[in-house]
PDB file of C-alpha atoms and ligand atoms in Angstrom:
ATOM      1  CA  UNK A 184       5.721-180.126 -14.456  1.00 88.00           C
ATOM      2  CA  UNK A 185       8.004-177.161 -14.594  1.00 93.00           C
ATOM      3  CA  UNK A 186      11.295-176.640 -16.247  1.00 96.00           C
ATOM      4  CA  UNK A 187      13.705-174.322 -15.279  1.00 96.00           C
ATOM      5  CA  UNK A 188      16.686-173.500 -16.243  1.00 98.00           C
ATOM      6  CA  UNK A 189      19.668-172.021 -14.645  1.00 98.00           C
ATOM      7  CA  UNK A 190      21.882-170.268 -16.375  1.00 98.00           C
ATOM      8  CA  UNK A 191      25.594-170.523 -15.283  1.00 97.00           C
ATOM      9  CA  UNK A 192      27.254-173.191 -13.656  1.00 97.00           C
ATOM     10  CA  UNK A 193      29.452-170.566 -10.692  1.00 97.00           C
ATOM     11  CA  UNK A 194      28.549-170.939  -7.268  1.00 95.00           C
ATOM     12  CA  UNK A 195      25.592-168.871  -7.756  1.00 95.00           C
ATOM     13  CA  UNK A 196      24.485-170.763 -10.524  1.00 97.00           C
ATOM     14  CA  UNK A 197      25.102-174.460  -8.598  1.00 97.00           C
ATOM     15  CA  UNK A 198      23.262-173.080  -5.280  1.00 96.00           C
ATOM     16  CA  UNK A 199      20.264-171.919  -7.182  1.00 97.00           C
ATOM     17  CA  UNK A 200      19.655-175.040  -8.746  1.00 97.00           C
ATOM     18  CA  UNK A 201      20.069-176.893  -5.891  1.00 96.00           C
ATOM     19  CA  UNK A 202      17.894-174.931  -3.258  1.00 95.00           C
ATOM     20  CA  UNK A 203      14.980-175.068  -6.377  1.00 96.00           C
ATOM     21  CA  UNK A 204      15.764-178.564  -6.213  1.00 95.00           C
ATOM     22  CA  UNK A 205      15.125-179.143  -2.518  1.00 94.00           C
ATOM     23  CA  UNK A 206      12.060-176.968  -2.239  1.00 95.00           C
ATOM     24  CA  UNK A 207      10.575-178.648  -5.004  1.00 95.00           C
ATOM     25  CA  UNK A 208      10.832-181.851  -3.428  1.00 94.00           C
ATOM     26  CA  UNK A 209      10.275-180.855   0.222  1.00 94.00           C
ATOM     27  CA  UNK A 210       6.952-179.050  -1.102  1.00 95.00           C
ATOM     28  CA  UNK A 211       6.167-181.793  -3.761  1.00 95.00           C
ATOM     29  CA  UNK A 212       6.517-179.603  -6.188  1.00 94.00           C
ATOM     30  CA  UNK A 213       7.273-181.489  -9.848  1.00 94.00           C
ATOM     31  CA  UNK A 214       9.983-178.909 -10.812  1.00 95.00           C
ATOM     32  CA  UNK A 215      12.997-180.404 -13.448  1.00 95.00           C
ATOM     33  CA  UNK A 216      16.135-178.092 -12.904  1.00 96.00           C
ATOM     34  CA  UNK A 217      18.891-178.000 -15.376  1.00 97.00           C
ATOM     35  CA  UNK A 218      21.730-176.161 -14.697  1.00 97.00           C
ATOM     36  CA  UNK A 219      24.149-174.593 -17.786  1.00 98.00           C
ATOM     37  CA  UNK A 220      27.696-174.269 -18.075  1.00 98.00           C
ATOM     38  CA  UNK A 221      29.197-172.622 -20.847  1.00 98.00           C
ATOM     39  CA  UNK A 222      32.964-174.231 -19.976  1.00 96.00           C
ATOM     40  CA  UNK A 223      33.706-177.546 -20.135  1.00 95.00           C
ATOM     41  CA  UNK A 224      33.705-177.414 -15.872  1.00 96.00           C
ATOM     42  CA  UNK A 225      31.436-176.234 -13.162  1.00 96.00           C
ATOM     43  CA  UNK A 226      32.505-174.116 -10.152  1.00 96.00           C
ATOM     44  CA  UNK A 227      33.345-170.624 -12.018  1.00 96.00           C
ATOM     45  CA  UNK A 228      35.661-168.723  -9.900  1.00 93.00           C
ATOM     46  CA  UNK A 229      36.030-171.822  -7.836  1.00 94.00           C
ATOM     47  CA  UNK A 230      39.203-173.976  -8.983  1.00 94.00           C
ATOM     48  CA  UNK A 231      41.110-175.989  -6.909  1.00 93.00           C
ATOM     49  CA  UNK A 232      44.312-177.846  -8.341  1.00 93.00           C
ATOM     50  CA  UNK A 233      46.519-180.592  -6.213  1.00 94.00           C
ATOM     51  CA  UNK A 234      49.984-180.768  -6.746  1.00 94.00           C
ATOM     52  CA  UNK A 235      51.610-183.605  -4.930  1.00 95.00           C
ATOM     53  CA  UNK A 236      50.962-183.013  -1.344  1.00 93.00           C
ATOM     54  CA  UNK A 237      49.652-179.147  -1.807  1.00 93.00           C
ATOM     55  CA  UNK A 238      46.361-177.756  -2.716  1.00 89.00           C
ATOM     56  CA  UNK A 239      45.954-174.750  -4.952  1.00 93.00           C
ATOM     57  CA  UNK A 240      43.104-172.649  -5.172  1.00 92.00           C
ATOM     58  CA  UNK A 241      43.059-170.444  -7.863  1.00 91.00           C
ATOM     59  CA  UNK A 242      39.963-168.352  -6.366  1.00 91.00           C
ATOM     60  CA  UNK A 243      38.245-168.405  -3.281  1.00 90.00           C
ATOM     61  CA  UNK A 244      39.588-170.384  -0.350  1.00 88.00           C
ATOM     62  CA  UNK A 245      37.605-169.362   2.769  1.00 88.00           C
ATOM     63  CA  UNK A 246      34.386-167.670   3.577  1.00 88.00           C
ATOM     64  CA  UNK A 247      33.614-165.791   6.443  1.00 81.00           C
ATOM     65  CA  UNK A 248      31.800-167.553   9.600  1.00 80.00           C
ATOM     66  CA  UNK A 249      29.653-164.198  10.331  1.00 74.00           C
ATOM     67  CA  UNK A 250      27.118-165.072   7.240  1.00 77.00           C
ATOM     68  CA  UNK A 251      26.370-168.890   8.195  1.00 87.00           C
ATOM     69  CA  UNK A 252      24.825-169.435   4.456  1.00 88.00           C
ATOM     70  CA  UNK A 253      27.828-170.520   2.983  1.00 91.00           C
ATOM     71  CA  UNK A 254      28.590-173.037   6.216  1.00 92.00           C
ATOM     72  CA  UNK A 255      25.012-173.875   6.059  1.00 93.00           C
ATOM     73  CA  UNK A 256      24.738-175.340   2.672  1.00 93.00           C
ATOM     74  CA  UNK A 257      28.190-177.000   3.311  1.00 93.00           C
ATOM     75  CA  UNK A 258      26.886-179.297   6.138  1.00 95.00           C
ATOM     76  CA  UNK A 259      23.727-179.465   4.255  1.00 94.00           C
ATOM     77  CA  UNK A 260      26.008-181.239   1.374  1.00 94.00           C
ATOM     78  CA  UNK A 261      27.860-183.406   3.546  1.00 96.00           C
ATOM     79  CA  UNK A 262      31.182-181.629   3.633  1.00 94.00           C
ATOM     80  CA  UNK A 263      31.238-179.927   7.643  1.00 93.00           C
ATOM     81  CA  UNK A 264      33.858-182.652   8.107  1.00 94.00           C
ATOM     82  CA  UNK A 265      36.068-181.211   5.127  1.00 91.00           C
ATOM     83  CA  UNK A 266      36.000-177.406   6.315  1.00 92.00           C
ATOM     84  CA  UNK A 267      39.670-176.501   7.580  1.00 88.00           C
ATOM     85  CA  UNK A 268      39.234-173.261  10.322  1.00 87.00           C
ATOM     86  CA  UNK A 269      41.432-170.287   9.891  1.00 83.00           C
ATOM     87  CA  UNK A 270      44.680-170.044  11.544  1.00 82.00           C
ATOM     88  CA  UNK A 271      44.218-167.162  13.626  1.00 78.00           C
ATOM     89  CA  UNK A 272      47.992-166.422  14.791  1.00 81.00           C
ATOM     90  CA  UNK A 273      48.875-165.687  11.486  1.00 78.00           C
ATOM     91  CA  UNK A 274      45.893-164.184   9.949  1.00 76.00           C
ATOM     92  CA  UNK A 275      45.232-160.788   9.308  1.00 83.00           C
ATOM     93  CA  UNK A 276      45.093-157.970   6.329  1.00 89.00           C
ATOM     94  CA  UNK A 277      47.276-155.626   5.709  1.00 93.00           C
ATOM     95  CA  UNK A 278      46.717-152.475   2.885  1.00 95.00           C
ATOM     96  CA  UNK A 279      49.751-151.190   0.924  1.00 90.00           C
ATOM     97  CA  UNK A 280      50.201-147.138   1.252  1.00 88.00           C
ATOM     98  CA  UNK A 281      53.149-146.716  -0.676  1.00 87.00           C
ATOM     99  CA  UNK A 282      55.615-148.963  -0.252  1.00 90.00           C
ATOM    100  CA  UNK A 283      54.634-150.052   3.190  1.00 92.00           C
ATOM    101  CA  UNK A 284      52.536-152.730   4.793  1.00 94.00           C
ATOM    102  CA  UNK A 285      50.086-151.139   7.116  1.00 95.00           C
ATOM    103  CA  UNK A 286      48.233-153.974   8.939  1.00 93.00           C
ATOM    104  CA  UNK A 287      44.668-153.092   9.695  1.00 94.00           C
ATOM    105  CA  UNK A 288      43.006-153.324  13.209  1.00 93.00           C
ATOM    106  CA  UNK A 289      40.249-155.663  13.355  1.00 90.00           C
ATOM    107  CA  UNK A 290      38.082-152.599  14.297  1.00 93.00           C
ATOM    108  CA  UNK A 291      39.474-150.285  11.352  1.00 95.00           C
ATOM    109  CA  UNK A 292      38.704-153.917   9.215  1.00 93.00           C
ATOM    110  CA  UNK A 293      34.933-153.953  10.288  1.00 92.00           C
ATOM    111  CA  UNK A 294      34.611-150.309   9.832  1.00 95.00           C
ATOM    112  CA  UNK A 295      33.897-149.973  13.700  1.00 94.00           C
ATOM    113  CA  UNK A 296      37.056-148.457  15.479  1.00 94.00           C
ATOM    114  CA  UNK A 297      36.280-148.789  18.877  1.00 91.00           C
ATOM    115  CA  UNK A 298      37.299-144.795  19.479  1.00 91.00           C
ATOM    116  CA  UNK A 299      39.820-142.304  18.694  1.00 94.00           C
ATOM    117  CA  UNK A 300      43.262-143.683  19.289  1.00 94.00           C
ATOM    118  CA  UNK A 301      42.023-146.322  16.912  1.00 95.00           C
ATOM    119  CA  UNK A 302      41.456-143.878  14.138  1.00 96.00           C
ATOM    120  CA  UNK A 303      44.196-141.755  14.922  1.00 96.00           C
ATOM    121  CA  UNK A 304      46.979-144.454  15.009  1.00 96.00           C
ATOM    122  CA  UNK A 305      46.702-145.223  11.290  1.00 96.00           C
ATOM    123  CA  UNK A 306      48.610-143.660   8.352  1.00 95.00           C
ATOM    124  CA  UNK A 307      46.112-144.888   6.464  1.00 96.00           C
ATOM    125  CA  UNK A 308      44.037-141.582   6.474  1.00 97.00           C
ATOM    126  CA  UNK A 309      45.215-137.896   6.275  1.00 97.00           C
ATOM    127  CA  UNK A 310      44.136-135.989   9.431  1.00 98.00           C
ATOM    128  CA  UNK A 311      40.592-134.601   7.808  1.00 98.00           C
ATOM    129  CA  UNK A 312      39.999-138.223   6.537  1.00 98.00           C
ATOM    130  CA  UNK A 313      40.366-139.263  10.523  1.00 97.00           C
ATOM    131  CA  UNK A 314      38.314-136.793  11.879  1.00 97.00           C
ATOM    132  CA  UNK A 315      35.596-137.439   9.218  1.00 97.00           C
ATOM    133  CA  UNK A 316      35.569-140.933  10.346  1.00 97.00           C
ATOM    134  CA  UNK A 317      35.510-139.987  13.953  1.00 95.00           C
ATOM    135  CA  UNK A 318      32.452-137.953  13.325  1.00 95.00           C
ATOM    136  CA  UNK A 319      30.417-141.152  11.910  1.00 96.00           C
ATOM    137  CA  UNK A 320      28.715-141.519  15.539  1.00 93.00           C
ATOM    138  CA  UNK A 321      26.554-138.227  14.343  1.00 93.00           C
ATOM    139  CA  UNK A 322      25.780-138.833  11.238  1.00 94.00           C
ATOM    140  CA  UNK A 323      21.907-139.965  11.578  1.00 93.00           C
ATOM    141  CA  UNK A 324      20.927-143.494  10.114  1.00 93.00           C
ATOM    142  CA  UNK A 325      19.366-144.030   6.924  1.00 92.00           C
ATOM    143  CA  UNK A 326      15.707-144.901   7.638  1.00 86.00           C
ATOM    144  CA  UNK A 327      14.774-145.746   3.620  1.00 88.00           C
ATOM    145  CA  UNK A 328      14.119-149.607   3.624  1.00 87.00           C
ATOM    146  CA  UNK A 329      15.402-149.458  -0.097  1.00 94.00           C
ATOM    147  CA  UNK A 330      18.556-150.785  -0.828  1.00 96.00           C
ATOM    148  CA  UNK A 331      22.452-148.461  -1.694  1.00 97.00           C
ATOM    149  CA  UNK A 332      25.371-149.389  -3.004  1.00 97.00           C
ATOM    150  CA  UNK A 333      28.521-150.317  -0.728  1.00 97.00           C
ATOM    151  CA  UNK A 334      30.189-147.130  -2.101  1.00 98.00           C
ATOM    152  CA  UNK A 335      27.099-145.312  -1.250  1.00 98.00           C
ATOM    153  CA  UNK A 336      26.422-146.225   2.506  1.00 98.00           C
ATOM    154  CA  UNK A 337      30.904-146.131   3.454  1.00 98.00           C
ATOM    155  CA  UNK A 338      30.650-142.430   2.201  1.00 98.00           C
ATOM    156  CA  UNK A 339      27.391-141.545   3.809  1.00 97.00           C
ATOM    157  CA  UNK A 340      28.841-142.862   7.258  1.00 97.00           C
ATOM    158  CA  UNK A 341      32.545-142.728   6.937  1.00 97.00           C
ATOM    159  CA  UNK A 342      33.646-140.263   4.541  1.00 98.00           C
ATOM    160  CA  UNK A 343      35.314-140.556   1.386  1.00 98.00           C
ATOM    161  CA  UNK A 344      39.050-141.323   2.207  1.00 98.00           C
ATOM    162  CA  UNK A 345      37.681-144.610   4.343  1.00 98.00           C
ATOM    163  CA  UNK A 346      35.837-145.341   0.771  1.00 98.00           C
ATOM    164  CA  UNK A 347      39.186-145.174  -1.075  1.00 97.00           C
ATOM    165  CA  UNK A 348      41.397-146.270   0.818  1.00 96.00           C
ATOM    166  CA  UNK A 349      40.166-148.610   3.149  1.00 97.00           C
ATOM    167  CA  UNK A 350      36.291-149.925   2.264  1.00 97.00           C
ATOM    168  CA  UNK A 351      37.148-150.154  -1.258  1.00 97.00           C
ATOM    169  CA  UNK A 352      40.528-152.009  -1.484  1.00 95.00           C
ATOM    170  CA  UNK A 353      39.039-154.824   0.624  1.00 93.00           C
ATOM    171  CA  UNK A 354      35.694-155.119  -0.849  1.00 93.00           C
ATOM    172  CA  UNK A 355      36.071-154.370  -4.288  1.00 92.00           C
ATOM    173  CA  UNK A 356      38.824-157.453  -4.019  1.00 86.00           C
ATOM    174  CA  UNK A 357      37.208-159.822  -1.845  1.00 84.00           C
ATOM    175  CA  UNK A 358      33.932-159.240  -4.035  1.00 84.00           C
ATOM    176  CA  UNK A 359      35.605-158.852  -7.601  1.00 82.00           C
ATOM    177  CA  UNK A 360      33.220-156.358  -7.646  1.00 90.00           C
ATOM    178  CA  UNK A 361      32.787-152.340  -8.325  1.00 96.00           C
ATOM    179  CA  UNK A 362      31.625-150.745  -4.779  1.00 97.00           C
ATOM    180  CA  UNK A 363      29.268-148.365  -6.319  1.00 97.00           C
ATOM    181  CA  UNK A 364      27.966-151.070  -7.770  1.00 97.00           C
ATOM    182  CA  UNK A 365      27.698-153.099  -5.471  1.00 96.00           C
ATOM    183  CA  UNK A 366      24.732-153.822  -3.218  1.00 97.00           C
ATOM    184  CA  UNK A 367      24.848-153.346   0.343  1.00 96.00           C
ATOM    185  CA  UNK A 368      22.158-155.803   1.125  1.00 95.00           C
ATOM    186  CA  UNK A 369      23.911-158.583  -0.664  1.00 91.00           C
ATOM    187  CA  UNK A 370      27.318-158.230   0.454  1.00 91.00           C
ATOM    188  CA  UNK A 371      27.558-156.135   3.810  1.00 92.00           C
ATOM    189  CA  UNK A 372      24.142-156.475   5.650  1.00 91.00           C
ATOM    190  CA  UNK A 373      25.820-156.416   8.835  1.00 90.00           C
ATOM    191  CA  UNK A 374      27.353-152.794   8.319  1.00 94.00           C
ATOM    192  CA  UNK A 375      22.971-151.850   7.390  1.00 94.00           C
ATOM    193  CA  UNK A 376      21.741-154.009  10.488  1.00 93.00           C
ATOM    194  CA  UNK A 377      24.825-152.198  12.819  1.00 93.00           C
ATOM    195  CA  UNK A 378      23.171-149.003  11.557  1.00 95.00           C
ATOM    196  CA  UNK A 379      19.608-149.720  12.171  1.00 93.00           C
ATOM    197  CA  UNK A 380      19.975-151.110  15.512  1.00 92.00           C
ATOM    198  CA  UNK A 381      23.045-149.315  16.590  1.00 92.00           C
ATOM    199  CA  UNK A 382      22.976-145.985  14.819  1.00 92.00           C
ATOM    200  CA  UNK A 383      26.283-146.160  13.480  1.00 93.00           C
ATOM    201  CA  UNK A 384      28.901-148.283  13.320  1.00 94.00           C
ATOM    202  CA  UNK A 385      31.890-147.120  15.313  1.00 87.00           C
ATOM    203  CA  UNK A 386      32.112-146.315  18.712  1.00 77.00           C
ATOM    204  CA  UNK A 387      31.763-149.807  20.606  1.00 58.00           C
ATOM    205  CA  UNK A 388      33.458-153.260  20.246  1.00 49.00           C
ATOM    206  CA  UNK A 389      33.632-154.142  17.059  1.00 41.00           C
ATOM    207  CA  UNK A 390      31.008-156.765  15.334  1.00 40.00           C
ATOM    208  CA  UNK A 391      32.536-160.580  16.232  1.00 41.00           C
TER     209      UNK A 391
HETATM  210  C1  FAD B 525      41.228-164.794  -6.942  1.00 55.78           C
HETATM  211  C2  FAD B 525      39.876-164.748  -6.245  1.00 55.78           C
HETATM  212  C3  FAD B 525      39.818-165.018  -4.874  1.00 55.78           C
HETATM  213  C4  FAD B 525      38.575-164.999  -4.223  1.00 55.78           C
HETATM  214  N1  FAD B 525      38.542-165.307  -2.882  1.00 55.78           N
HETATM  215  C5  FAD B 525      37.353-165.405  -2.259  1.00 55.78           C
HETATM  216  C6  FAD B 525      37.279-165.919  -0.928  1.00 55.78           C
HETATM  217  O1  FAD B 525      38.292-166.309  -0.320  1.00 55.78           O
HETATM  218  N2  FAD B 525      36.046-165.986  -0.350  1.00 55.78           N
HETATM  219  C7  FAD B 525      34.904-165.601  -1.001  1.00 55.78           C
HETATM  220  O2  FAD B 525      33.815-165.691  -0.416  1.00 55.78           O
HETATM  221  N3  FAD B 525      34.940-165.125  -2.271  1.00 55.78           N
HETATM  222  C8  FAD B 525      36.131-165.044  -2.915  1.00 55.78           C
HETATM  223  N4  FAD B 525      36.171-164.633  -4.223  1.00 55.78           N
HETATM  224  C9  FAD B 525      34.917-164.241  -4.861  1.00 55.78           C
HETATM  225  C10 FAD B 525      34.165-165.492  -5.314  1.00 55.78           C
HETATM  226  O3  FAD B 525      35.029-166.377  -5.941  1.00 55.78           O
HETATM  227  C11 FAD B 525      33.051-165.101  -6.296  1.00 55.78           C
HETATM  228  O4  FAD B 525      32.243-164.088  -5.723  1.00 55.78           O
HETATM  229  C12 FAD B 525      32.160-166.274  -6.638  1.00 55.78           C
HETATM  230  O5  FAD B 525      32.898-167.443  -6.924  1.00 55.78           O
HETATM  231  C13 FAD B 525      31.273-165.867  -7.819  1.00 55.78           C
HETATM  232  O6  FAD B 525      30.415-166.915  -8.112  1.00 55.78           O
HETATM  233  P1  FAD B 525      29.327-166.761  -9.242  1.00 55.78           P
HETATM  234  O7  FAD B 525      28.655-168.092  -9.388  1.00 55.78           O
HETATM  235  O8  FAD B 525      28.482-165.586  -8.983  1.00 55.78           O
HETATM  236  O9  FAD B 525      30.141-166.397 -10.564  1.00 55.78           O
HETATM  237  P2  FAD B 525      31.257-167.245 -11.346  1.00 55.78           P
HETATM  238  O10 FAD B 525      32.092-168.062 -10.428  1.00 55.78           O
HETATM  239  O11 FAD B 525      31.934-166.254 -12.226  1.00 55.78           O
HETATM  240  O12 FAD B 525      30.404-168.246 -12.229  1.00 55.78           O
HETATM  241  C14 FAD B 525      29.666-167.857 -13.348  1.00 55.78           C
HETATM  242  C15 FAD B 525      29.616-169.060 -14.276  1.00 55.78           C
HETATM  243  O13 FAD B 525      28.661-168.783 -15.292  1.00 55.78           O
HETATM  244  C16 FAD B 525      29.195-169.226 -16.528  1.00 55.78           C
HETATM  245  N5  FAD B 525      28.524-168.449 -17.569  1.00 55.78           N
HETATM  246  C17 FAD B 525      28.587-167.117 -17.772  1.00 55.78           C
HETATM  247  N6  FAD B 525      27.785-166.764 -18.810  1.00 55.78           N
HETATM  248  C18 FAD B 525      27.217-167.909 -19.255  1.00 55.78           C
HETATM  249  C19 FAD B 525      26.293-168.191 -20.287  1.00 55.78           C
HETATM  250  N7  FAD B 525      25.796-167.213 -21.075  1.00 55.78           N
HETATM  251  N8  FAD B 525      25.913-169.474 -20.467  1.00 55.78           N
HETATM  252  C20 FAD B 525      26.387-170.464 -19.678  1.00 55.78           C
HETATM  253  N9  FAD B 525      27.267-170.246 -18.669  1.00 55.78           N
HETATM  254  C21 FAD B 525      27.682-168.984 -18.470  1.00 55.78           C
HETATM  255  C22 FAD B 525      30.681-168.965 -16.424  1.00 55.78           C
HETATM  256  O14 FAD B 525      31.408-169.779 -17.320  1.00 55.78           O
HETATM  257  C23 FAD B 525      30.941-169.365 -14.965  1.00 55.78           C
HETATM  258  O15 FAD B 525      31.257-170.721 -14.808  1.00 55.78           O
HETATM  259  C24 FAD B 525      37.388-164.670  -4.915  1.00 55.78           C
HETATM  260  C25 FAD B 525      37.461-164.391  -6.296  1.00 55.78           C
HETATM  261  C26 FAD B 525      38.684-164.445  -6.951  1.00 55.78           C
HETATM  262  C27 FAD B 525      38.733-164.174  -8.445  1.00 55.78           C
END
């Protein structure tokens, strides 16, 4: 009999134990887990409040459909029937530059403008920045199998003004996380597949 012990009662935490759980039993393995929370509540970043008829969630409300984990593990627990899809009409993300609202193109979003004009029509980027990004279809693919850092990888391909002020504001939020700390494997493995198979990332239709 094994005993192991999970430290952290987050997502991360909650998921680990669970998937040990299920293997265990699905390869009769006699494994105990014990999961531990230092608060008085499980869930970490995830808190969700109701207030008469309105829900408030005081971390993350939505994951995103391209990484079917997440969805995965939700119909796995029983709760495909409780997922709410995005409105679409009003969605999108918009970066302040000043003190404007500049909404981002879903290819400028992905980091894969699907060509110049794209590029060109944002004030995100100062002409040099634009031209830097333009020139990402040349710049040859990383062939180490080791891992980088988000920060790493965005200003290998794109340049440094789409690290600061477009890669960084979105991950380093949507993450909580530091982008040069950050692993690329682990949070963006689509932008290292698009490179491996593609050779870079702009240049075509964006990823769906
Ligand atoms: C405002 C906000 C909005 C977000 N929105 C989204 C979103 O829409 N979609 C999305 O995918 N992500 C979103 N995120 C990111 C997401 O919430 C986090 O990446 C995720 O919840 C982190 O989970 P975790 O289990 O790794 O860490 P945490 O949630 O931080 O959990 C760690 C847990 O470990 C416990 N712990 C720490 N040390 C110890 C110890 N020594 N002993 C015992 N317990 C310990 C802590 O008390 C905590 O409960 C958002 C984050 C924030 C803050």
């Amino acid at each position: 009999m094994h005993h192991v012990v999970v430290v952290g009662g987050g997502i991360a935490g909650l998921t680990a134990g669970w998937e040990l759980a299920r293997r265990a039993r699905r390869q009769h393995h006699d494994v105990e887990v014990t999961v531990i929370e230092a608060r008085g509540r499980c869930g970490g970043k995830v808190v969700t409040r109701r207030r008469g008829d309105f829900v408030l969630e005081g971390g993350p409300d939505a994951f995103v459909a391209r990484k079917p984990a997440l969805y995965e593990l939700a119909c796995e627990l029983g709760l495909e029937g409780r997922l709410l899809p995005s409105n679409d009409d009003r969605g999108g993300v918009a970066l302040a530059a000043g003190k404007r609202l500049v909404p981002l193109s879903p290819g400028l979003l992905q980091l894969a403008p699907g060509g110049w004009r794209e590029i060109a029509a944002t004030p995100l980027l100062s002409w040099s920045g634009k031209l830097r990004w333009w020139a990402e279809r040349w710049q040859p693919a990383r062939r180490a199998e080791t891992d980088e850092s988000v920060a790493d990888f965005v200003r290998r391909r794109c340049g440094r003004e789409v690290l600061e002020r477009i890669a960084e504001p979105i991950l380093a939020s949507l993450h909580v996380g530091d982008v040069e700390r950050m692993s690329l494997a682990a949070t963006c493995p689509h932008l290292r597949d698009r490179e491996q198979r593609r050779g870079r990332l702009g240049g075509g239709r964006p990823a769906p």
